[in-house]
Amino acid sequence: GQRCGTNVTLAPDFPEYAYAACHTAPAEYHPSSGKSGTRDCRGGWHDAGDYGKYVVNSGITTGTLLWAFELNASKLAKKNLAIPESGDKVPDMLNEIRWNLDWMLKMQDEDGGAWHKETTANFPGFIMPKDDKGPTLIIGTGEEPFKNTTATADLAAVAAIAARVFRPYDRAYAAKCLAAAEKAWAWLQTHPDNTFQNPRGVNTGGYGDRDPSDERLWAAAELFRTTGKKPYDAYFLAHQAKWSVKGDAAQGWPVVNNMAKYAYALGKAGDRKVKDQIKAESVQAAREIVERIGKNGYRVPMLSKDYIWGSNAVLANYGMMLLVANRFQKDESFRNGALDCLHYLFGRNTFNTSYVTHVGTKWAMNPHHRPSGADGMEQPWPGLLMGGPNASGKTPPARQWEDKLASFTTNEIAINWQAPLVFLLSEFTP
């Protein structure tokens, strides 16, 4: 339901939710991109409640979804999602992921670097996608090299995962992804710390990250896991000690060091001692998360500091940490803890309300989501996870949620919040 550049329908289950193809014109190079003219960047997913598309946030989103499939391929490969590609030789979940991954690949320049985002200059009003007529712009850093390290490293990591996950189904596409990943890695060697902030006149999402070192580590880990090549292993081993997996620090778009550590430990090759250390850290972190769940009346691992913009994604990512740890050391309390996270999202919370639209008997009704606000229907689009309570210093933190369309700090939706929810559901799919 977040696809850009094509006709969208949620039929047969929800045929009333549909929109015509949007943003079909070529994107224009913004002056900050270092180029002029246009580029075909059609496709991808609308990032959140708006219609922008961002490489950095697509990074953890697409990576998480690829992992969900990779770890549960035997269960998910035959799931029918009723998408246009259903019935071909590629599993539906991978075809859906590919819709966004193809857009990410289009955002890679010929030198291997990736531009930061493709958006309009400003957020549109609450209109349907096809009515957003402002030109979409390829936006870069505004100075040489115009691409940035975080976006490029995220692209390298995700394309490396895709190279191994797609290989059994589409070898040519897998090879294309690996070539893009290695080209991005080569770019990173000469541009290790180019960061991004919005250029003047651009007011869409920033996704700025002042420290790209964790993204570089994730890229190295995934490239090593996919290729087994020594330079990637050497880079990971030389830099990984800067981080450890901690029970009070869930992964998110600006902090992907957990993803890097997990990727290395889940791989077949690599330094046994380092892998054992990562597994031990992960299990200890999971035990800390479970302990907090046991002490919380709503059986969630959230700390006061976790009730931020997108707190429900923090919760879901804690659940993901439990399920990854469970693959390192089987523990029923880890699985039960992840289920507790799902229970909270589906209504066992202080509002007795499912934060996922159309799930449960009472759900959030007013997501900060333009199609839901503009389509003239009372009910919101289905399957959307709200951002959740956002304390901003207020107490009690778990009560700081408003079911209002205008409350983007508590009721926006975003693909990087949706992805760990899908990961949890994938692990529990029979």
Short mmCIF file of C-alpha atoms in Angstrom, two decimals:
data_model
loop_
_atom_site.label_atom_id
_atom_site.label_comp_id
_atom_site.label_asym_id
_atom_site.label_seq_id
_atom_site.Cartn_x
_atom_site.Cartn_y
_atom_site.Cartn_z
CA GLY A 1 0.00 0.00 0.00
CA GLN A 2 3.01 2.35 0.02
CA ARG A 3 4.07 1.72 -3.58
CA CYS A 4 4.94 4.75 -5.67
CA GLY A 5 4.73 5.04 -9.46
CA THR A 6 2.12 2.37 -10.13
CA ASN A 7 -1.58 1.66 -9.66
CA VAL A 8 -2.15 0.44 -6.10
CA THR A 9 -5.00 -1.67 -4.79
CA LEU A 10 -5.38 -3.73 -1.62
CA ALA A 11 -7.90 -6.05 -3.30
CA PRO A 12 -9.17 -8.67 -2.81
CA ASP A 13 -9.30 -8.15 0.97
CA PHE A 14 -9.74 -4.35 0.90
CA PRO A 15 -10.73 -3.38 -2.67
CA GLU A 16 -11.95 0.07 -1.59
CA TYR A 17 -8.38 1.08 -0.78
CA ALA A 18 -6.73 2.01 -4.06
CA TYR A 19 -5.07 4.86 -5.92
CA ALA A 20 -3.89 5.53 -9.45
CA ALA A 21 -0.22 5.64 -10.44
CA CYS A 22 1.58 8.63 -8.91
CA HIS A 23 4.90 10.42 -9.44
CA THR A 24 5.45 8.87 -12.86
CA ALA A 25 7.51 11.71 -14.32
CA PRO A 26 11.33 11.51 -14.23
CA ALA A 27 12.90 13.05 -11.16
CA GLU A 28 14.76 16.33 -11.58
CA TYR A 29 18.31 16.77 -10.32
CA HIS A 30 18.31 19.34 -7.53
CA PRO A 31 21.37 21.65 -7.59
CA SER A 32 22.60 19.87 -4.45
CA SER A 33 22.98 16.63 -6.46
CA GLY A 34 25.85 17.95 -8.57
CA LYS A 35 24.00 17.22 -11.81
CA SER A 36 21.34 18.75 -14.01
CA GLY A 37 18.56 17.29 -16.10
CA THR A 38 16.39 14.34 -15.11
CA ARG A 39 16.75 10.74 -13.98
CA ASP A 40 14.30 7.84 -13.99
CA CYS A 41 13.65 7.15 -10.32
CA ARG A 42 10.15 5.78 -10.59
CA GLY A 43 9.14 3.13 -8.08
CA GLY A 44 9.98 2.62 -4.44
CA TRP A 45 7.81 3.03 -1.37
CA HIS A 46 6.45 6.23 0.09
CA ASP A 47 8.53 6.49 3.23
CA ALA A 48 5.91 7.52 5.76
CA GLY A 49 2.75 9.60 5.95
CA ASP A 50 4.15 11.75 3.15
CA TYR A 51 5.29 10.80 -0.35
CA GLY A 52 9.04 11.20 -0.03
CA LYS A 53 11.55 8.40 -0.61
CA TYR A 54 14.76 8.20 1.43
CA VAL A 55 17.72 5.86 0.93
CA VAL A 56 18.80 5.85 4.59
CA ASN A 57 15.41 4.89 5.99
CA SER A 58 14.97 2.41 3.17
CA GLY A 59 18.20 0.85 4.39
CA ILE A 60 17.12 -0.59 7.72
CA THR A 61 13.59 -1.15 6.37
CA THR A 62 14.61 -3.23 3.38
CA GLY A 63 17.39 -4.97 5.30
CA THR A 64 15.00 -6.03 8.07
CA LEU A 65 12.47 -7.36 5.56
CA LEU A 66 15.14 -9.28 3.65
CA TRP A 67 16.29 -10.84 6.91
CA ALA A 68 12.70 -11.75 7.78
CA PHE A 69 12.48 -13.67 4.52
CA GLU A 70 15.98 -15.16 4.73
CA LEU A 71 15.43 -16.54 8.22
CA ASN A 72 11.95 -17.86 7.40
CA ALA A 73 12.11 -18.63 3.69
CA SER A 74 10.59 -22.09 4.03
CA LYS A 75 7.46 -20.55 5.56
CA LEU A 76 7.21 -17.37 3.52
CA ALA A 77 8.21 -18.42 0.01
CA LYS A 78 4.69 -19.52 -0.93
CA LYS A 79 2.71 -16.75 0.79
CA ASN A 80 0.35 -15.06 -1.67
CA LEU A 81 0.25 -11.29 -1.15
CA ALA A 82 -2.07 -10.61 -4.08
CA ILE A 83 0.39 -8.22 -5.73
CA PRO A 84 0.77 -7.70 -9.50
CA GLU A 85 3.77 -10.05 -9.59
CA SER A 86 1.97 -12.92 -7.85
CA GLY A 87 2.39 -16.18 -9.70
CA ASP A 88 5.85 -15.60 -11.15
CA LYS A 89 8.94 -17.56 -10.08
CA VAL A 90 9.93 -15.14 -7.31
CA PRO A 91 8.18 -15.27 -3.90
CA ASP A 92 5.69 -12.45 -3.39
CA MET A 93 7.48 -11.07 -0.34
CA LEU A 94 10.70 -10.72 -2.33
CA ASN A 95 8.85 -9.10 -5.22
CA GLU A 96 7.40 -6.54 -2.83
CA ILE A 97 10.85 -5.89 -1.37
CA ARG A 98 12.25 -5.60 -4.88
CA TRP A 99 9.84 -2.74 -5.64
CA ASN A 100 11.74 -0.61 -3.14
CA LEU A 101 15.16 -2.11 -3.73
CA ASP A 102 14.96 -1.28 -7.45
CA TRP A 103 14.39 2.34 -6.49
CA MET A 104 17.39 2.26 -4.14
CA LEU A 105 19.56 0.99 -6.99
CA LYS A 106 18.34 3.85 -9.19
CA MET A 107 19.64 6.27 -6.56
CA GLN A 108 23.20 5.01 -7.04
CA ASP A 109 25.39 7.23 -9.22
CA GLU A 110 27.81 5.83 -11.79
CA ASP A 111 30.72 6.26 -9.37
CA GLY A 112 29.06 3.99 -6.78
CA GLY A 113 27.84 6.65 -4.35
CA ALA A 114 24.16 7.07 -3.49
CA TRP A 115 22.18 10.29 -3.32
CA HIS A 116 20.29 10.86 -0.10
CA LYS A 117 16.66 11.14 -1.17
CA GLU A 118 14.06 11.81 -3.83
CA THR A 119 11.32 14.13 -2.58
CA THR A 120 9.51 17.31 -3.45
CA ALA A 121 11.02 20.45 -1.96
CA ASN A 122 8.30 20.60 0.69
CA PHE A 123 5.79 18.16 2.15
CA PRO A 124 2.50 18.18 0.24
CA GLY A 125 -0.86 18.76 1.89
CA PHE A 126 -3.29 15.95 2.64
CA ILE A 127 -3.93 14.91 -0.95
CA MET A 128 -3.93 11.57 -2.71
CA PRO A 129 -0.63 10.48 -4.28
CA LYS A 130 -1.66 11.16 -7.88
CA ASP A 131 -2.57 14.73 -6.92
CA ASP A 132 0.94 15.50 -5.67
CA LYS A 133 2.07 17.30 -8.83
CA GLY A 134 5.21 19.03 -7.54
CA PRO A 135 8.39 17.80 -9.23
CA THR A 136 10.33 15.17 -7.32
CA LEU A 137 13.95 16.11 -6.80
CA ILE A 138 17.14 14.05 -6.43
CA ILE A 139 18.75 15.72 -3.45
CA GLY A 140 22.39 15.47 -2.45
CA THR A 141 24.82 17.12 -0.07
CA GLY A 142 25.36 20.30 -2.10
CA GLU A 143 29.12 19.90 -2.41
CA GLU A 144 31.58 17.31 -3.65
CA PRO A 145 31.07 14.36 -3.77
CA PHE A 146 27.30 15.20 -3.60
CA LYS A 147 26.46 11.65 -2.45
CA ASN A 148 26.86 10.69 1.22
CA THR A 149 28.38 7.90 3.24
CA THR A 150 25.36 6.82 5.25
CA ALA A 151 23.09 6.35 2.23
CA THR A 152 25.83 4.60 0.27
CA ALA A 153 26.72 2.23 3.11
CA ASP A 154 23.06 1.37 3.70
CA LEU A 155 22.71 0.63 0.00
CA ALA A 156 25.82 -1.57 0.10
CA ALA A 157 24.49 -3.55 3.07
CA VAL A 158 21.00 -4.05 1.64
CA ALA A 159 22.18 -4.94 -1.86
CA ALA A 160 24.61 -7.46 -0.37
CA ILE A 161 21.78 -9.16 1.53
CA ALA A 162 19.63 -9.14 -1.61
CA ALA A 163 22.45 -10.75 -3.59
CA ARG A 164 22.27 -13.90 -1.48
CA VAL A 165 18.51 -13.90 -0.79
CA PHE A 166 17.49 -13.51 -4.45
CA ARG A 167 20.11 -15.95 -5.77
CA PRO A 168 17.89 -19.08 -5.64
CA TYR A 169 15.13 -17.28 -7.54
CA ASP A 170 16.80 -14.80 -9.91
CA ARG A 171 20.54 -15.20 -10.35
CA ALA A 172 20.86 -12.27 -12.75
CA TYR A 173 19.18 -9.91 -10.32
CA ALA A 174 21.31 -11.25 -7.46
CA ALA A 175 24.43 -10.54 -9.51
CA LYS A 176 23.20 -7.01 -10.25
CA CYS A 177 22.69 -6.37 -6.54
CA LEU A 178 26.13 -7.70 -5.62
CA ALA A 179 27.80 -5.54 -8.26
CA ALA A 180 25.99 -2.49 -6.86
CA ALA A 181 27.01 -3.41 -3.31
CA GLU A 182 30.67 -3.81 -4.18
CA LYS A 183 30.68 -0.61 -6.22
CA ALA A 184 29.17 1.21 -3.24
CA TRP A 185 31.82 -0.28 -0.96
CA ALA A 186 34.58 0.94 -3.25
CA TRP A 187 33.09 4.46 -3.07
CA LEU A 188 33.08 4.29 0.72
CA GLN A 189 36.82 3.71 0.82
CA THR A 190 37.47 7.21 -0.46
CA HIS A 191 34.45 8.89 1.15
CA PRO A 192 34.19 7.45 4.68
CA ASP A 193 32.59 10.43 6.42
CA ASN A 194 30.45 12.50 4.06
CA THR A 195 27.31 13.39 5.99
CA PHE A 196 24.02 15.00 4.96
CA GLN A 197 21.82 17.87 6.00
CA ASN A 198 18.98 19.45 4.06
CA PRO A 199 20.16 22.05 1.53
CA ARG A 200 18.51 25.46 1.58
CA GLY A 201 14.97 25.41 0.27
CA VAL A 202 14.40 21.71 0.96
CA ASN A 203 12.21 20.95 3.98
CA THR A 204 11.39 17.25 3.73
CA GLY A 205 12.75 14.58 6.08
CA GLY A 206 16.43 14.96 6.90
CA TYR A 207 17.50 11.51 8.13
CA GLY A 208 20.83 13.11 8.97
CA ASP A 209 23.40 10.96 10.76
CA ARG A 210 26.68 12.45 11.95
CA ASP A 211 28.39 9.08 12.45
CA PRO A 212 28.38 6.73 9.44
CA SER A 213 30.82 4.25 10.99
CA ASP A 214 28.09 1.81 12.06
CA GLU A 215 26.64 1.80 8.54
CA ARG A 216 30.09 1.02 7.13
CA LEU A 217 30.40 -1.87 9.60
CA TRP A 218 27.02 -3.24 8.53
CA ALA A 219 28.03 -3.03 4.87
CA ALA A 220 31.26 -4.92 5.58
CA ALA A 221 29.45 -7.61 7.56
CA GLU A 222 26.82 -8.24 4.90
CA LEU A 223 29.34 -8.22 2.06
CA PHE A 224 31.49 -10.71 3.93
CA ARG A 225 28.51 -12.90 4.72
CA THR A 226 27.53 -12.91 1.05
CA THR A 227 30.95 -13.20 -0.62
CA GLY A 228 33.33 -14.61 2.00
CA LYS A 229 35.99 -12.19 0.73
CA LYS A 230 38.81 -11.42 3.15
CA PRO A 231 38.89 -7.60 2.83
CA TYR A 232 35.35 -7.35 4.17
CA ASP A 233 36.18 -9.72 7.02
CA ALA A 234 39.33 -7.77 7.83
CA TYR A 235 37.43 -4.49 7.93
CA PHE A 236 34.78 -5.88 10.22
CA LEU A 237 37.29 -7.42 12.62
CA ALA A 238 39.35 -4.22 12.73
CA HIS A 239 36.37 -2.02 13.64
CA GLN A 240 33.72 -4.12 15.40
CA ALA A 241 35.03 -3.71 18.95
CA LYS A 242 33.69 -0.14 19.04
CA TRP A 243 30.20 -1.54 19.65
CA SER A 244 28.50 -4.28 21.60
CA VAL A 245 24.92 -5.57 21.57
CA LYS A 246 23.17 -4.04 24.57
CA GLY A 247 19.77 -4.75 26.08
CA ASP A 248 18.86 -1.07 26.36
CA ALA A 249 19.77 -0.09 22.79
CA ALA A 250 17.50 -1.33 20.00
CA GLN A 251 18.57 -0.81 16.40
CA GLY A 252 17.04 1.99 14.34
CA TRP A 253 17.77 3.92 11.16
CA PRO A 254 20.63 5.98 12.71
CA VAL A 255 22.12 3.06 14.70
CA VAL A 256 22.61 -0.17 12.77
CA ASN A 257 25.55 -1.64 14.68
CA ASN A 258 23.28 -4.42 16.00
CA MET A 259 22.51 -5.35 12.39
CA ALA A 260 26.22 -5.50 11.65
CA LYS A 261 26.98 -7.70 14.63
CA TYR A 262 24.06 -10.03 14.00
CA ALA A 263 24.94 -10.34 10.32
CA TYR A 264 28.48 -11.43 11.13
CA ALA A 265 27.39 -13.90 13.81
CA LEU A 266 24.67 -15.42 11.61
CA GLY A 267 27.12 -16.09 8.77
CA LYS A 268 28.82 -19.42 8.23
CA ALA A 269 32.36 -18.05 7.92
CA GLY A 270 34.31 -15.63 10.07
CA ASP A 271 36.34 -15.47 13.25
CA ARG A 272 34.92 -18.02 15.67
CA LYS A 273 35.98 -16.15 18.80
CA VAL A 274 34.39 -12.89 17.65
CA LYS A 275 31.21 -14.66 16.60
CA ASP A 276 30.95 -16.37 19.99
CA GLN A 277 31.42 -13.03 21.71
CA ILE A 278 28.64 -11.45 19.64
CA LYS A 279 26.33 -14.35 20.40
CA ALA A 280 27.08 -14.10 24.12
CA GLU A 281 26.37 -10.34 24.06
CA SER A 282 23.13 -10.93 22.18
CA VAL A 283 21.91 -13.55 24.62
CA GLN A 284 22.78 -11.38 27.62
CA ALA A 285 20.99 -8.42 26.01
CA ALA A 286 17.94 -10.62 25.43
CA ARG A 287 17.92 -11.69 29.08
CA GLU A 288 17.94 -8.05 30.14
CA ILE A 289 15.04 -7.32 27.81
CA VAL A 290 13.07 -10.29 29.18
CA GLU A 291 13.77 -9.17 32.75
CA ARG A 292 12.29 -5.73 32.03
CA ILE A 293 9.24 -7.34 30.43
CA GLY A 294 8.67 -9.36 33.58
CA LYS A 295 8.73 -6.25 35.75
CA ASN A 296 6.38 -4.19 33.57
CA GLY A 297 2.64 -4.31 34.15
CA TYR A 298 1.96 -4.31 30.41
CA ARG A 299 4.79 -6.78 29.81
CA VAL A 300 6.93 -4.57 27.59
CA PRO A 301 10.68 -3.87 27.76
CA MET A 302 10.37 -0.12 27.24
CA LEU A 303 12.46 2.31 29.26
CA SER A 304 11.36 5.92 29.73
CA LYS A 305 13.97 6.99 27.18
CA ASP A 306 12.42 4.68 24.58
CA TYR A 307 9.15 6.63 24.32
CA ILE A 308 10.33 8.75 21.41
CA TRP A 309 8.97 9.54 17.95
CA GLY A 310 8.33 6.03 16.65
CA SER A 311 8.43 4.32 20.05
CA ASN A 312 6.42 1.40 18.68
CA ALA A 313 9.30 0.68 16.31
CA VAL A 314 11.70 0.68 19.28
CA LEU A 315 9.45 -1.90 20.92
CA ALA A 316 9.25 -4.05 17.77
CA ASN A 317 13.02 -3.88 17.37
CA TYR A 318 13.47 -5.10 20.95
CA GLY A 319 11.28 -8.03 19.91
CA MET A 320 13.51 -8.60 16.90
CA MET A 321 16.55 -8.65 19.20
CA LEU A 322 14.89 -11.39 21.26
CA LEU A 323 14.19 -13.53 18.20
CA VAL A 324 17.71 -13.16 16.80
CA ALA A 325 19.14 -14.12 20.20
CA ASN A 326 16.82 -17.12 20.20
CA ARG A 327 18.60 -18.33 17.06
CA PHE A 328 21.90 -18.19 18.90
CA GLN A 329 20.56 -19.91 22.02
CA LYS A 330 17.09 -21.41 22.18
CA ASP A 331 15.13 -19.92 25.07
CA GLU A 332 11.34 -19.97 25.30
CA SER A 333 11.40 -16.77 27.34
CA PHE A 334 12.90 -14.97 24.33
CA ARG A 335 10.06 -16.06 22.06
CA ASN A 336 7.46 -15.29 24.70
CA GLY A 337 8.98 -11.85 25.19
CA ALA A 338 8.70 -11.14 21.47
CA LEU A 339 5.05 -12.22 21.60
CA ASP A 340 4.55 -9.81 24.49
CA CYS A 341 5.79 -7.04 22.20
CA LEU A 342 3.22 -8.03 19.59
CA HIS A 343 0.46 -8.13 22.22
CA TYR A 344 1.26 -4.54 23.17
CA LEU A 345 1.14 -3.35 19.57
CA PHE A 346 -2.16 -5.17 19.01
CA GLY A 347 -3.93 -3.65 22.00
CA ARG A 348 -2.54 -4.79 25.34
CA ASN A 349 -1.49 -1.27 26.23
CA THR A 350 -2.68 1.64 28.36
CA PHE A 351 -5.21 2.67 25.70
CA ASN A 352 -6.71 -0.78 25.11
CA THR A 353 -6.27 0.06 21.42
CA SER A 354 -4.47 -1.72 18.62
CA TYR A 355 -1.79 0.51 17.18
CA VAL A 356 -2.21 -1.39 13.88
CA THR A 357 -5.18 -0.31 11.79
CA HIS A 358 -7.87 -2.94 11.12
CA VAL A 359 -6.24 -5.39 13.55
CA GLY A 360 -8.20 -6.30 16.68
CA THR A 361 -11.61 -5.05 17.77
CA LYS A 362 -10.56 -1.44 18.43
CA TRP A 363 -7.79 0.22 16.48
CA ALA A 364 -6.24 3.64 15.89
CA MET A 365 -8.44 5.59 13.51
CA ASN A 366 -6.51 8.69 12.52
CA PRO A 367 -3.01 7.94 11.26
CA HIS A 368 -0.88 10.80 9.97
CA HIS A 369 -1.01 9.21 6.52
CA ARG A 370 -2.05 11.23 3.51
CA PRO A 371 -4.14 8.59 1.71
CA SER A 372 -6.06 7.88 4.92
CA GLY A 373 -6.71 11.58 5.39
CA ALA A 374 -7.58 12.35 1.77
CA ASP A 375 -9.61 9.41 0.46
CA GLY A 376 -12.94 10.48 1.98
CA MET A 377 -13.46 7.21 3.89
CA GLU A 378 -13.99 7.02 7.65
CA GLN A 379 -11.76 4.02 8.18
CA PRO A 380 -7.98 4.42 7.70
CA TRP A 381 -5.93 2.32 5.32
CA PRO A 382 -5.40 -1.15 6.85
CA GLY A 383 -2.27 -2.62 8.34
CA LEU A 384 -0.58 0.62 9.37
CA LEU A 385 1.47 0.74 12.58
CA MET A 386 1.22 4.06 14.44
CA GLY A 387 4.38 5.67 15.81
CA GLY A 388 3.00 5.40 19.34
CA PRO A 389 3.56 7.30 22.59
CA ASN A 390 6.10 10.11 22.34
CA ALA A 391 6.89 11.43 25.81
CA SER A 392 9.09 14.46 25.05
CA GLY A 393 9.70 14.72 28.78
CA LYS A 394 6.04 14.33 29.77
CA THR A 395 4.85 11.65 32.22
CA PRO A 396 3.67 8.98 32.31
CA PRO A 397 5.49 8.26 29.04
CA ALA A 398 3.33 5.36 27.86
CA ARG A 399 0.26 7.65 27.97
CA GLN A 400 1.65 10.29 25.62
CA TRP A 401 -0.27 9.30 22.51
CA GLU A 402 -3.05 11.06 20.63
CA ASP A 403 -5.17 9.42 17.97
CA LYS A 404 -5.24 12.54 15.84
CA LEU A 405 -4.32 12.92 12.18
CA ALA A 406 -2.40 16.13 12.90
CA SER A 407 -0.30 14.46 15.60
CA PHE A 408 2.58 13.38 13.39
CA THR A 409 4.84 12.93 16.42
CA THR A 410 2.61 10.13 17.75
CA ASN A 411 0.42 8.98 14.87
CA GLU A 412 2.57 9.02 11.77
CA ILE A 413 3.29 5.74 10.03
CA ALA A 414 6.66 4.81 8.50
CA ILE A 415 8.15 1.89 6.60
CA ASN A 416 10.96 1.47 9.16
CA TRP A 417 8.34 0.96 11.88
CA GLN A 418 6.41 -1.46 9.72
CA ALA A 419 9.46 -3.63 8.96
CA PRO A 420 10.21 -4.98 12.47
CA LEU A 421 6.49 -5.68 12.91
CA VAL A 422 6.68 -7.80 9.74
CA PHE A 423 9.84 -9.45 11.11
CA LEU A 424 8.04 -10.50 14.31
CA LEU A 425 5.04 -11.79 12.40
CA SER A 426 7.32 -13.67 10.00
CA GLU A 427 8.99 -15.51 12.87
CA PHE A 428 5.62 -16.56 14.31
CA THR A 429 4.03 -17.50 10.98
CA PRO A 430 3.17 -21.23 11.06
#
